[in-house]
Coordinates of C-alpha atoms in Angstrom, one line a residue:
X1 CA 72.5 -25.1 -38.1
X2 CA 69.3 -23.4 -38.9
X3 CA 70.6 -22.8 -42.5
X4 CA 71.0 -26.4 -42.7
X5 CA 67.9 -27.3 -41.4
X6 CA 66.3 -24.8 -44.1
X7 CA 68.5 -26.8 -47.2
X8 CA 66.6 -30.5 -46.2
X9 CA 63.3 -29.0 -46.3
X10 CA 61.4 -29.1 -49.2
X11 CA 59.7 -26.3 -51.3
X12 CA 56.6 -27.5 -49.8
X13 CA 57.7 -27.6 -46.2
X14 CA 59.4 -23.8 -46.9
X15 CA 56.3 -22.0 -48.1
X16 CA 54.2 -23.8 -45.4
X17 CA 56.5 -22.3 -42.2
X18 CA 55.2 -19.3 -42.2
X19 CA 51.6 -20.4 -42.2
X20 CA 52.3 -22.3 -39.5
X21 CA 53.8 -19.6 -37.3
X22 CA 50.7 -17.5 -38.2
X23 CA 48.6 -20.4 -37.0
X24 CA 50.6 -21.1 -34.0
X25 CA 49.8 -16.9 -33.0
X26 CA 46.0 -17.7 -34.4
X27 CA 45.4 -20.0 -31.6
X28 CA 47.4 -18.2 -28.8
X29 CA 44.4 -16.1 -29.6
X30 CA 41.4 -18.8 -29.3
X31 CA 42.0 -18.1 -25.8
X32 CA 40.8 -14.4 -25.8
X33 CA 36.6 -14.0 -25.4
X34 CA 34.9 -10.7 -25.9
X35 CA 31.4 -9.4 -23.9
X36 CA 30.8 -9.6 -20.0
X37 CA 31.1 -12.0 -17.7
X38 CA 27.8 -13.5 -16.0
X39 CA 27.5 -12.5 -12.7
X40 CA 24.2 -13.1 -11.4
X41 CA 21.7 -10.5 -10.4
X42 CA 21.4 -9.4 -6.8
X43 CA 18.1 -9.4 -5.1
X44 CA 17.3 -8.8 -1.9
X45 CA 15.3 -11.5 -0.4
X46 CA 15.5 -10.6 3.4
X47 CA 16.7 -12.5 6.3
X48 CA 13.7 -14.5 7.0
X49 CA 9.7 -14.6 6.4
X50 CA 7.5 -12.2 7.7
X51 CA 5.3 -15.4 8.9
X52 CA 8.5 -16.9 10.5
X53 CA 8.0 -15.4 14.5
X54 CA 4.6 -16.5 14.3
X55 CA 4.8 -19.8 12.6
X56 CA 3.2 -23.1 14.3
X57 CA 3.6 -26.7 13.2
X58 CA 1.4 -29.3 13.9
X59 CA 4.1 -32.2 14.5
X60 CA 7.9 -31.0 14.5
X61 CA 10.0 -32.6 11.7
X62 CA 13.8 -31.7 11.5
X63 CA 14.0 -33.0 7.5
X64 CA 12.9 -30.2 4.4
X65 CA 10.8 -32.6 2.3
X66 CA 13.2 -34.0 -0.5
X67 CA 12.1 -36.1 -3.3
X68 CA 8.7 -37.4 -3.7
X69 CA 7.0 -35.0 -1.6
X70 CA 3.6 -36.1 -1.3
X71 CA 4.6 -39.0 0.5
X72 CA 4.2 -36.4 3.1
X73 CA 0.6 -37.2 3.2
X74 CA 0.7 -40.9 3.6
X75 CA -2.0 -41.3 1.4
X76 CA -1.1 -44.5 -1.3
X77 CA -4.1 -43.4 -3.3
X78 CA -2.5 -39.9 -4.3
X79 CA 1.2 -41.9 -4.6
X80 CA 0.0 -44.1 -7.0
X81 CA -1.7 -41.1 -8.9
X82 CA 0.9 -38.9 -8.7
X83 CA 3.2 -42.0 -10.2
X84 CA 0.9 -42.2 -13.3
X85 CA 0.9 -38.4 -13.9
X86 CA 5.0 -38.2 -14.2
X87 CA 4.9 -40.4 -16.9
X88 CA 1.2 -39.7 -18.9
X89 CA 0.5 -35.9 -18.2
X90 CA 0.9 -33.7 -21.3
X91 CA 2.0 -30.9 -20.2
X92 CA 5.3 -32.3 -18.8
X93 CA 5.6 -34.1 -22.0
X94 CA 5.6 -30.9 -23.9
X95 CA 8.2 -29.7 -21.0
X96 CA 10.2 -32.7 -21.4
X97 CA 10.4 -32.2 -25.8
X98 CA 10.9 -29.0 -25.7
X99 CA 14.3 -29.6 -23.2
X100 CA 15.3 -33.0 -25.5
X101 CA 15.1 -30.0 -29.0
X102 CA 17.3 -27.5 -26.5
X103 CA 19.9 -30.7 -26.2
X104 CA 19.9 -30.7 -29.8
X105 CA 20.7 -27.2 -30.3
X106 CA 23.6 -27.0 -27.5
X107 CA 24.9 -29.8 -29.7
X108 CA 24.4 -28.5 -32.9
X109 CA 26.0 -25.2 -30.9
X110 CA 28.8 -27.2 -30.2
X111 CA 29.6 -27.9 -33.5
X112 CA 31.5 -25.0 -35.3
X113 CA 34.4 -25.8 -32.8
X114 CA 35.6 -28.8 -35.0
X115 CA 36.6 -28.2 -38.6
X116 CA 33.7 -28.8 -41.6
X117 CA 35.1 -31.7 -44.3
X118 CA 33.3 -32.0 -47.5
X119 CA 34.0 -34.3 -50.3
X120 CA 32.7 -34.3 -54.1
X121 CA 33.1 -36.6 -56.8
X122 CA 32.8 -36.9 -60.3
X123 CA 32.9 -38.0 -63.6
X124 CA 32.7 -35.9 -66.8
X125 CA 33.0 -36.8 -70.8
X126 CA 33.5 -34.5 -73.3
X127 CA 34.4 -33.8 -77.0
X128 CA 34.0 -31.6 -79.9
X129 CA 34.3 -31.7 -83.0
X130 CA 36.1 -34.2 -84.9
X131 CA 39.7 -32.6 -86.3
X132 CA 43.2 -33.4 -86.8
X133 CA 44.1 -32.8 -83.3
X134 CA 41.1 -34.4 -81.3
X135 CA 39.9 -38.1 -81.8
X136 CA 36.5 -38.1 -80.3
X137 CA 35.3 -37.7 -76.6
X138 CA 37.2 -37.8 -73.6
X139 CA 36.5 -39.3 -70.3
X140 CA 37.5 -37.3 -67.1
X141 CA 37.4 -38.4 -63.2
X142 CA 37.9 -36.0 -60.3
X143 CA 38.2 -36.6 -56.7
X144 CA 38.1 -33.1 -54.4
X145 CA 37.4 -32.6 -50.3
X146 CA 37.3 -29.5 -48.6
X147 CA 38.1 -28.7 -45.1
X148 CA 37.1 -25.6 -43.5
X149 CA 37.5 -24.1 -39.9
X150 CA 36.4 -20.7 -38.4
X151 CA 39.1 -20.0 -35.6
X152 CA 37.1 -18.9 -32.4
X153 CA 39.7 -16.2 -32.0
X154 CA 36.8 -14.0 -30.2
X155 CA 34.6 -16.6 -28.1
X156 CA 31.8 -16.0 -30.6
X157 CA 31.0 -19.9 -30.8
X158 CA 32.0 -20.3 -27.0
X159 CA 29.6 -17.2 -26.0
X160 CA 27.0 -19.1 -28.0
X161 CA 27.5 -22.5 -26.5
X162 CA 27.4 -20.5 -23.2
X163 CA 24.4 -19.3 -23.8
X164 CA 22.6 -22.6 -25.3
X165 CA 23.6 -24.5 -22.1
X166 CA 22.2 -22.1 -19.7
X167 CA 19.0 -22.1 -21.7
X168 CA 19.1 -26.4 -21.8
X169 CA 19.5 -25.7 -17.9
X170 CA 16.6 -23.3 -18.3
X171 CA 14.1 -25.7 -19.9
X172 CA 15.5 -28.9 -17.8
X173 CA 14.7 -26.9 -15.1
X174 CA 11.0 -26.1 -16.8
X175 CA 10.7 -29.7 -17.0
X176 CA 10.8 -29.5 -12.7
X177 CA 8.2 -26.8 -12.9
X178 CA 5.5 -28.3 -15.2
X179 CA 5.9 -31.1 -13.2
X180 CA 5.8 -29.8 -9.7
X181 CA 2.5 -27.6 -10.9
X182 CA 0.9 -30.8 -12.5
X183 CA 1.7 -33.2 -9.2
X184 CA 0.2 -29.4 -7.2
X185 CA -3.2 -29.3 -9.4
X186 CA -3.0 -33.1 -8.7
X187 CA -3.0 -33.2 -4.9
X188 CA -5.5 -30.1 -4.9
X189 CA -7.7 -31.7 -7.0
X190 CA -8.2 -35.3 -4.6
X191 CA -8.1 -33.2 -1.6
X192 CA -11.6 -31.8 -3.0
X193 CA -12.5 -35.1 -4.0
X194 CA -12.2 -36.1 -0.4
X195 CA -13.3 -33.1 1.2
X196 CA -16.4 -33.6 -0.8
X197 CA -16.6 -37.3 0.5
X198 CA -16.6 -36.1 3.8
X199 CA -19.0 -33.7 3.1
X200 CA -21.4 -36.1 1.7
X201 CA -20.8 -38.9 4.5
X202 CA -22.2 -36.2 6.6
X203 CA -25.0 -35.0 4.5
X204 CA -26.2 -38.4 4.2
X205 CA -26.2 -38.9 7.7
X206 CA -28.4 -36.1 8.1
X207 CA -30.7 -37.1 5.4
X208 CA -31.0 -40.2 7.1
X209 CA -31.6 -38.6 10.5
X210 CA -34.2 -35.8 8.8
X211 CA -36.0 -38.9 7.6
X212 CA -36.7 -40.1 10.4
X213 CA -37.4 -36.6 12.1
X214 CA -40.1 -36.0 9.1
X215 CA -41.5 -39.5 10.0
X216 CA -41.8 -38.6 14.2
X217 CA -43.4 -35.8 13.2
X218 CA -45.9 -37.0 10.6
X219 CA -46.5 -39.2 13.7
X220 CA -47.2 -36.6 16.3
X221 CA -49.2 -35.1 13.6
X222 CA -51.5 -37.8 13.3
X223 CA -51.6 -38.4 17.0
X224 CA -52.5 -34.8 17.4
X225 CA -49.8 -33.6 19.3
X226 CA -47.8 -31.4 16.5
X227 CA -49.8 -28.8 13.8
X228 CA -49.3 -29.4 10.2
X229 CA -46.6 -26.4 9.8
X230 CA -44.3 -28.9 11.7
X231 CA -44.7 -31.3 9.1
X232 CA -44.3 -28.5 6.2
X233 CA -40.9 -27.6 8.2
X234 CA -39.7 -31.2 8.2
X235 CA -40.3 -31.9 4.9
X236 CA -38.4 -28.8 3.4
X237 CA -35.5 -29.5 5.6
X238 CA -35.4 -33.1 4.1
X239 CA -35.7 -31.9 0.5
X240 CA -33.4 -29.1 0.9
X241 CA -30.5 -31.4 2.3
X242 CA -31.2 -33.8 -0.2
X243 CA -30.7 -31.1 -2.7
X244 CA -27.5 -30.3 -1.3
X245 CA -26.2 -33.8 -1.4
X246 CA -27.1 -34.1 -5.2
X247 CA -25.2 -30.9 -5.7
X248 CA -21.9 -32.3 -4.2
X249 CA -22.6 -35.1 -6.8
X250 CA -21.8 -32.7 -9.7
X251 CA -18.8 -31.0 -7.6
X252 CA -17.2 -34.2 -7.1
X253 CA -17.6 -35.1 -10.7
X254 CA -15.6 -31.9 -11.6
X255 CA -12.8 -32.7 -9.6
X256 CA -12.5 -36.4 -10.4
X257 CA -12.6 -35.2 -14.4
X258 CA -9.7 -32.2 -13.6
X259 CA -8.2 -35.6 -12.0
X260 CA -8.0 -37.8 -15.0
X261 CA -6.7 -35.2 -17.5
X262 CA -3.8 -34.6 -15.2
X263 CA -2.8 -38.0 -15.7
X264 CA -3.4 -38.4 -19.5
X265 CA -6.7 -40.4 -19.2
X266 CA -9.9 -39.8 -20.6
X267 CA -12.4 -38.7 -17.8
X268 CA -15.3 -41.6 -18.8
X269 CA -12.4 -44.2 -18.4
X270 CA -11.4 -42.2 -14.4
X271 CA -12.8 -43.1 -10.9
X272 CA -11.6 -42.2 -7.9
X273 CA -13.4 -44.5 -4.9
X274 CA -15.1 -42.7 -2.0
X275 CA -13.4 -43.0 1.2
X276 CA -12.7 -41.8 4.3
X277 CA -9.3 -40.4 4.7
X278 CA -7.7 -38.5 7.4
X279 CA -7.6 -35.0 6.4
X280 CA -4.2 -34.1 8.6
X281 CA -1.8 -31.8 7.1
X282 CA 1.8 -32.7 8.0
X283 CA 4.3 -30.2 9.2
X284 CA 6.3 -28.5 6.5
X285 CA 9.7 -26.7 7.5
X286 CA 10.2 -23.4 5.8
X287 CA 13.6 -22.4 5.9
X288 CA 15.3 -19.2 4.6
X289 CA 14.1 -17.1 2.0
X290 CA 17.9 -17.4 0.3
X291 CA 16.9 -21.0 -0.2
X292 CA 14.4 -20.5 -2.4
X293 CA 17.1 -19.4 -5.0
X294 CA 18.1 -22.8 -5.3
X295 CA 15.0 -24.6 -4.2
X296 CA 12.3 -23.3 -6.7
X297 CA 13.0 -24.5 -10.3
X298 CA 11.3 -21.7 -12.1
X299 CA 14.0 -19.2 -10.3
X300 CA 16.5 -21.8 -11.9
X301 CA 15.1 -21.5 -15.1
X302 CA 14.9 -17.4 -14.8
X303 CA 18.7 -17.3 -13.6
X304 CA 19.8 -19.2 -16.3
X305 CA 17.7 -17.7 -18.9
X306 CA 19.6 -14.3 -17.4
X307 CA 22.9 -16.1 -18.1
X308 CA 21.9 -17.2 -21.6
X309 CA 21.0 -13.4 -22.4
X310 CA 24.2 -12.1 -20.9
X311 CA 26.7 -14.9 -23.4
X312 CA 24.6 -13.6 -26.3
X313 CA 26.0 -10.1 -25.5
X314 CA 29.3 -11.9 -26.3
X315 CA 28.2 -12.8 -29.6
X316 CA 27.2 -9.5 -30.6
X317 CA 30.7 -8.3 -29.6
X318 CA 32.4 -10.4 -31.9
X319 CA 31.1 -9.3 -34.7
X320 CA 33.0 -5.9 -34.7
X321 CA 36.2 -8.5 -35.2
X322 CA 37.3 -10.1 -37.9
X323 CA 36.6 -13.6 -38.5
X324 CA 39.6 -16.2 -39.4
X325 CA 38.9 -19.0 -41.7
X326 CA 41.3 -22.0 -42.8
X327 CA 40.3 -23.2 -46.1
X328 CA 42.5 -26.6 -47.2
X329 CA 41.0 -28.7 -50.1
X330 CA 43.1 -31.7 -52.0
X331 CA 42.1 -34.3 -54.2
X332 CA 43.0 -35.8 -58.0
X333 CA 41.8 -34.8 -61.4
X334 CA 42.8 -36.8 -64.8
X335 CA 41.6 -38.8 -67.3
X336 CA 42.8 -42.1 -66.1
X337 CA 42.1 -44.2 -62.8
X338 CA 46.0 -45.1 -63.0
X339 CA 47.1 -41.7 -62.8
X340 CA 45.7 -40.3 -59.5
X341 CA 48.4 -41.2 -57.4
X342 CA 51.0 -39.6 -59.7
X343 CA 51.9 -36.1 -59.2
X344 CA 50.2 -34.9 -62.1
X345 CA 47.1 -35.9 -61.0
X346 CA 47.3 -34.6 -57.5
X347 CA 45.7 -31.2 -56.6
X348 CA 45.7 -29.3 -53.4
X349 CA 45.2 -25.9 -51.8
X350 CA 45.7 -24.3 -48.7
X351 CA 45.3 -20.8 -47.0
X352 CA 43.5 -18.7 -44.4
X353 CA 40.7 -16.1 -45.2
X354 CA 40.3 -12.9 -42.8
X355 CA 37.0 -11.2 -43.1
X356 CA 35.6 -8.1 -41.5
X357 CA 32.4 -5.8 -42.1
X358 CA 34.2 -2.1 -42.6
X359 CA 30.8 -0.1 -42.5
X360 CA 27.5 -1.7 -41.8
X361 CA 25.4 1.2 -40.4
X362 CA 25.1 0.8 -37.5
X363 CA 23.6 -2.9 -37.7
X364 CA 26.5 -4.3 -34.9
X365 CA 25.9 -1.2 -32.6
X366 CA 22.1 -2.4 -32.6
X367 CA 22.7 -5.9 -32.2
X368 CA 24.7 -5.2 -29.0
X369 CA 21.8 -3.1 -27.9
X370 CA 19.3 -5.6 -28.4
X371 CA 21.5 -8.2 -26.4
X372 CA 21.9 -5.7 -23.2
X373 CA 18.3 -5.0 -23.0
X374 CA 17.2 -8.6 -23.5
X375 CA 19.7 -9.3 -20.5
X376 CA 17.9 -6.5 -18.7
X377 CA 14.6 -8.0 -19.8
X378 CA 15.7 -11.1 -18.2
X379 CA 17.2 -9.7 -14.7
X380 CA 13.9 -8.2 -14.1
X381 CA 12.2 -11.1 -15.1
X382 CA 14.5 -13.0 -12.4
X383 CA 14.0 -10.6 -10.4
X384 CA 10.1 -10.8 -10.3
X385 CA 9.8 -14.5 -10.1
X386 CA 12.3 -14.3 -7.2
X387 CA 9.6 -12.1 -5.1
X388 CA 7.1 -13.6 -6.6
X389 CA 7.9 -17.0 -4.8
X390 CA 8.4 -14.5 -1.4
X391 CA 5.1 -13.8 -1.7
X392 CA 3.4 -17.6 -2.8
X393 CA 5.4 -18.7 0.4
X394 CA 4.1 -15.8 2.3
X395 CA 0.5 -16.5 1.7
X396 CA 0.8 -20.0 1.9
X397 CA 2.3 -19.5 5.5
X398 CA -0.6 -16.7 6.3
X399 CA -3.4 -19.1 5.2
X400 CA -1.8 -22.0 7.1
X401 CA -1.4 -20.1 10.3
X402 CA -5.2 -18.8 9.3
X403 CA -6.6 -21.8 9.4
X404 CA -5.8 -23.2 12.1
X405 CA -6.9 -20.7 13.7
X406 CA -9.7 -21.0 12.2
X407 CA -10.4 -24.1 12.5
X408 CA -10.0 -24.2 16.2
X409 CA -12.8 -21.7 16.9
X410 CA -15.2 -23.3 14.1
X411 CA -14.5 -26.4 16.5
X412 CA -16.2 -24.6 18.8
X413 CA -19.2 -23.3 17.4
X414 CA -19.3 -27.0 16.1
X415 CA -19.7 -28.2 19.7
X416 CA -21.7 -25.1 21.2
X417 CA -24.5 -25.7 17.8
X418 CA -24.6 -29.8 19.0
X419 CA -25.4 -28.4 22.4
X420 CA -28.1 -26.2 21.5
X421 CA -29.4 -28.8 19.3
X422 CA -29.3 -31.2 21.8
X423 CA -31.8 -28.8 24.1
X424 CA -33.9 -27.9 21.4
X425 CA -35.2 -31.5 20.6
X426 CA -35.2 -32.0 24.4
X427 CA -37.8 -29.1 24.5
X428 CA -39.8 -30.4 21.1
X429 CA -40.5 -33.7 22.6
X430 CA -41.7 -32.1 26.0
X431 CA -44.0 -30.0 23.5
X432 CA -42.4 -26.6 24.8
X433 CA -41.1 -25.6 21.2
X434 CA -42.1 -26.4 17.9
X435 CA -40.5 -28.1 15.1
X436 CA -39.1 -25.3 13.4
X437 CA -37.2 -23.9 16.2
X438 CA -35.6 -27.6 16.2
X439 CA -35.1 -26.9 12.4
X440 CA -33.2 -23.8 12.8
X441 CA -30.7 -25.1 14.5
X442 CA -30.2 -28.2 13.1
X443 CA -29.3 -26.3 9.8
X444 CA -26.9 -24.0 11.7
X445 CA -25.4 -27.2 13.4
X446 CA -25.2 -28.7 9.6
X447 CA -23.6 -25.5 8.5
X448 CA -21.3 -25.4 11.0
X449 CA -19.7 -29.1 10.5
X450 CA -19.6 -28.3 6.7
X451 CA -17.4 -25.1 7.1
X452 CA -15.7 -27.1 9.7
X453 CA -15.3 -29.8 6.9
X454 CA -14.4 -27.1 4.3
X455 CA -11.8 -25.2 6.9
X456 CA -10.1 -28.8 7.4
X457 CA -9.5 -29.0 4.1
X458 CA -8.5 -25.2 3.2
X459 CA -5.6 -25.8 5.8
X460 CA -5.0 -28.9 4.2
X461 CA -4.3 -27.1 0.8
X462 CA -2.6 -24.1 2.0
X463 CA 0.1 -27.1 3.6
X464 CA 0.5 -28.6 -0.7
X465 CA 0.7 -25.2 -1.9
X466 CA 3.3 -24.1 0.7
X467 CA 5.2 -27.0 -0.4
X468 CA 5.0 -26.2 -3.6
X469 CA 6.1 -22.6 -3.0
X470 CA 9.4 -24.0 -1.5
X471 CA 9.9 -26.1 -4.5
X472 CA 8.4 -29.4 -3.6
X473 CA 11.4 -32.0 -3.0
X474 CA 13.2 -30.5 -5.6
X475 CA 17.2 -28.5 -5.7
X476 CA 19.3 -26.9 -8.0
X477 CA 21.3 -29.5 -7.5
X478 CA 19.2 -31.7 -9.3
X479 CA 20.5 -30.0 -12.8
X480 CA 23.8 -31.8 -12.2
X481 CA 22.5 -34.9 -14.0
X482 CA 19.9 -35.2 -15.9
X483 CA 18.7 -37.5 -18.7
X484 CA 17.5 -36.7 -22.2
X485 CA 14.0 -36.1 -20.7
X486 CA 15.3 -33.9 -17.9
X487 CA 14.8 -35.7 -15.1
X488 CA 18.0 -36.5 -12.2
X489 CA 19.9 -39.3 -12.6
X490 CA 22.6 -41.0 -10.6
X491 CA 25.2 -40.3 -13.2
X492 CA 26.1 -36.7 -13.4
X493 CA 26.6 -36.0 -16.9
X494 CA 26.1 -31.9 -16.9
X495 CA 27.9 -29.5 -14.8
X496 CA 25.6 -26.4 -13.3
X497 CA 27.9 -23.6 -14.7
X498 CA 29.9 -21.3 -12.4
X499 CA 29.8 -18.1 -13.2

């Protein structure tokens, strides 16, 4: 039967059977892929935070902040900035080009997997000289394409695609990061702006108030009843406040300008109107320190940066293998159009190549080297940004907890300096003390309600940076889909890999 089967085939057919038995034993070993597996680094990142048995929140909330975070705040001013600044600020545009030219390279990655066609054509005319047995010139037309394909028999390409998708994943997720610290520098920067507005509303209040003090006493001057070093005391109190309110003038203007760049605008075209806002921070829930891993996008981008260096170890493997190659080309060569699809004018070829590097030195050897430290190079950098994050969560809870604190007793010394004000100037209009007594501690009460001020909003920032610590609203789970800019979308289009 066989035999039979043998006699219909043609010459053609026979010579190509044992190619394709070879190819059919080629691709049982596409399957096989050389280097290590990722497995990702351990870290220990304790069972909770040190802060935890001591932590206070101002309002319970059962729900982690997810998504735009800094609604938190309630504050439509900031929302409306922080809008502006995903789309304008410069930074994440950078983030967001460099992840759209790592897309690019994954698919250029991708690419050696599918076989490389090439086609030529041309058109020649020749001749010699004229003899008895050539005419003259002759015109010749050729038509040749090429197909070539390297057989992944070692996971070379496959190691390198693995490795070019974890470091899209990496910079997707460094889109998250440059955004997260742009909307953090954001928020910090119009808390000052308001902290500064409440600072002035109460510096102008006292301007106002040492006006009229300087005025009564001018008065009692005149009538007698106060010395002129009353007046002296009055009037340096006045100018020195005024002083201070000018100063906040320039501290705001800093801010406001730190504002505007964030969100891609030219400071001279960027105002931010003074009002009063309530400086509350809200409660944030903390979690467990194992959350983080998935919770902080610059850990994402670290882990997969790992993985990327631990495929390329792959790569370096396979090249102490040979490399398989099919090479087919086909095509027609004569002298007339009419001819090509005769059998004399066809031409074809067909046939594998094996190539291997016998000696090199020791180039390979290196290579693999390389790849194995850069994979250590990039556990310990995984590593460090993992505890690094323990400790920007640890501070942010310390200040939190700090201020409060803080701010409770500073309440108090608020109060107790209103009270001994209060006395004072009770005393100066009996004519039992004199003005600078009353002078002293109206600057100490002054003092007091700006630190007060200034403590308000330190536990107000310690509450943006601890959310930004715990990754502001955003998840690992976010680098399911994503767009060509590297933001989520609702149609998953990449898969996190599973190592």
């Amino acid at each position: 039967m066989m035999l039979d089967q043998l006699k219909k085939m043609s010459g053609t057919e026979r010579r190509l059977r044992p190619l394709s038995g070879a190819l059919v034993c080629c691709f049982m070993l596409v399957g096989c892929m050389v280097g290590p597996d990722y497995v990702r680094p351990v870290i220990d990142v304790g069972t909770q935070f040190k802060e935890t048995p001591g932590w206070k929140v101002a309002r319970p909330a059962a729900n982690d902040p997810r998504g735009p975070w800094w609604t938190m705040y309630a504050d439509p001013v900031l929302s409306a900035l922080i809008t502006e600044l995903n789309v304008s600020n410069q930074n994440v545009a950078q983030a967001e080009a460099r992840f759209r030219q790592a897309v690019a390279v994954t698919q250029g990655a991708r690419a050696p997997l599918l076989p490389t066609v090439s086609a030529t054509a041309n058109t020649t005319r020749s001749g010699g000289g004229v003899s008895a047995s050539s005419s003259g010139a002759v015109t010749g037309y050729g038509l040749n394409a090429q197909a070539s394909w390297q057989l992944d028999i070692w996971g070379s390409i496959r190691r390198n695609i693995e490795s070019t998708d974890a470091t899209e994943l990496a910079l997707a997720a460094d889109v998250s990061g440059a955004r997260l610290t742009a909307q953090t520098a954001l928020t910090l920067a119009y808390l000052q702006v308001r902290v500064l507005d409440e600072q002035r509303r109460l510096l102008t209040a006292t301007v106002s108030a040492y006006e009229r003090a300087l005025k009564l006493t001018q008065n009692r001057y005149n009538a007698g009843i106060s010395g002129q070093g009353d007046v002296a005391v009055a009037s340096t109190q006045l100018a020195s406040t005024r002083a201070q309110l000018i100063d906040l003038e320039q501290q705001r203007a800093v801010f406001e300008n730190a504002a505007a760049v964030l969100i891609g605008r030219p400071p001279s075209t960027f105002a931010i109107a003074p009002a009063q806002v309530p400086l509350v921070p809200p409660a944030v829930p903390v979690g467990l320190p194992s959350e983080l891993l998935e919770r902080r996008p610059d850990i994402a981008a670290a882990e997969r940066r790992t993985a990327s260096a631990n495929a390329l170890i792959g790569v370096a493997t396979a090249a102490w293998f040979p490399n398989l190659t099919l090479n087919a080309s086909a095509g027609y060569r004569s002298n007339d159009f009419t001819q090509w699809f005769s059998a004399p004018g066809q031409i074809w070829a067909l046939g594998p190549q094996l190539a291997a590097v016998i000696f090199d030195g020791g180039a390979r050897q290196a290579q693999i080297n390389q790849a194995r430290a850069q994979f250590d190079v990039q556990a310990a950098a995984y590593r460090q940004t993992v505890l690094t994050a323990l400790q920007e969560v640890e501070n942010a809870m310390v200040q939190m907890r700090v201020f409060e604190q803080e701010e409770v007793v500073q309440k108090q010394a608020v109060l107790s300096a209103q009270q001994s004000l209060r006395f004072a100037r009770n005393q100066y209009d009996q004519g039992l003390i004199d003005y600078l007594s009353v002078a002293v501690l109206e600057t100490t009460a002054l003092n007091n309600e700006r630190t007060y001020i200034t403590l308000v909003g330190n536990r107000f920032a310690a509450s943006v940076r601890l959310v930004a610590a715990l990754g502001g609203g955003w998840s690992a789970e976010d680098l399911k889909s994503l767009d060509d800019s590297g933001n989520p979308t609702a149609n998953p289009s990449k898969t996190v890999p599973t190592n």
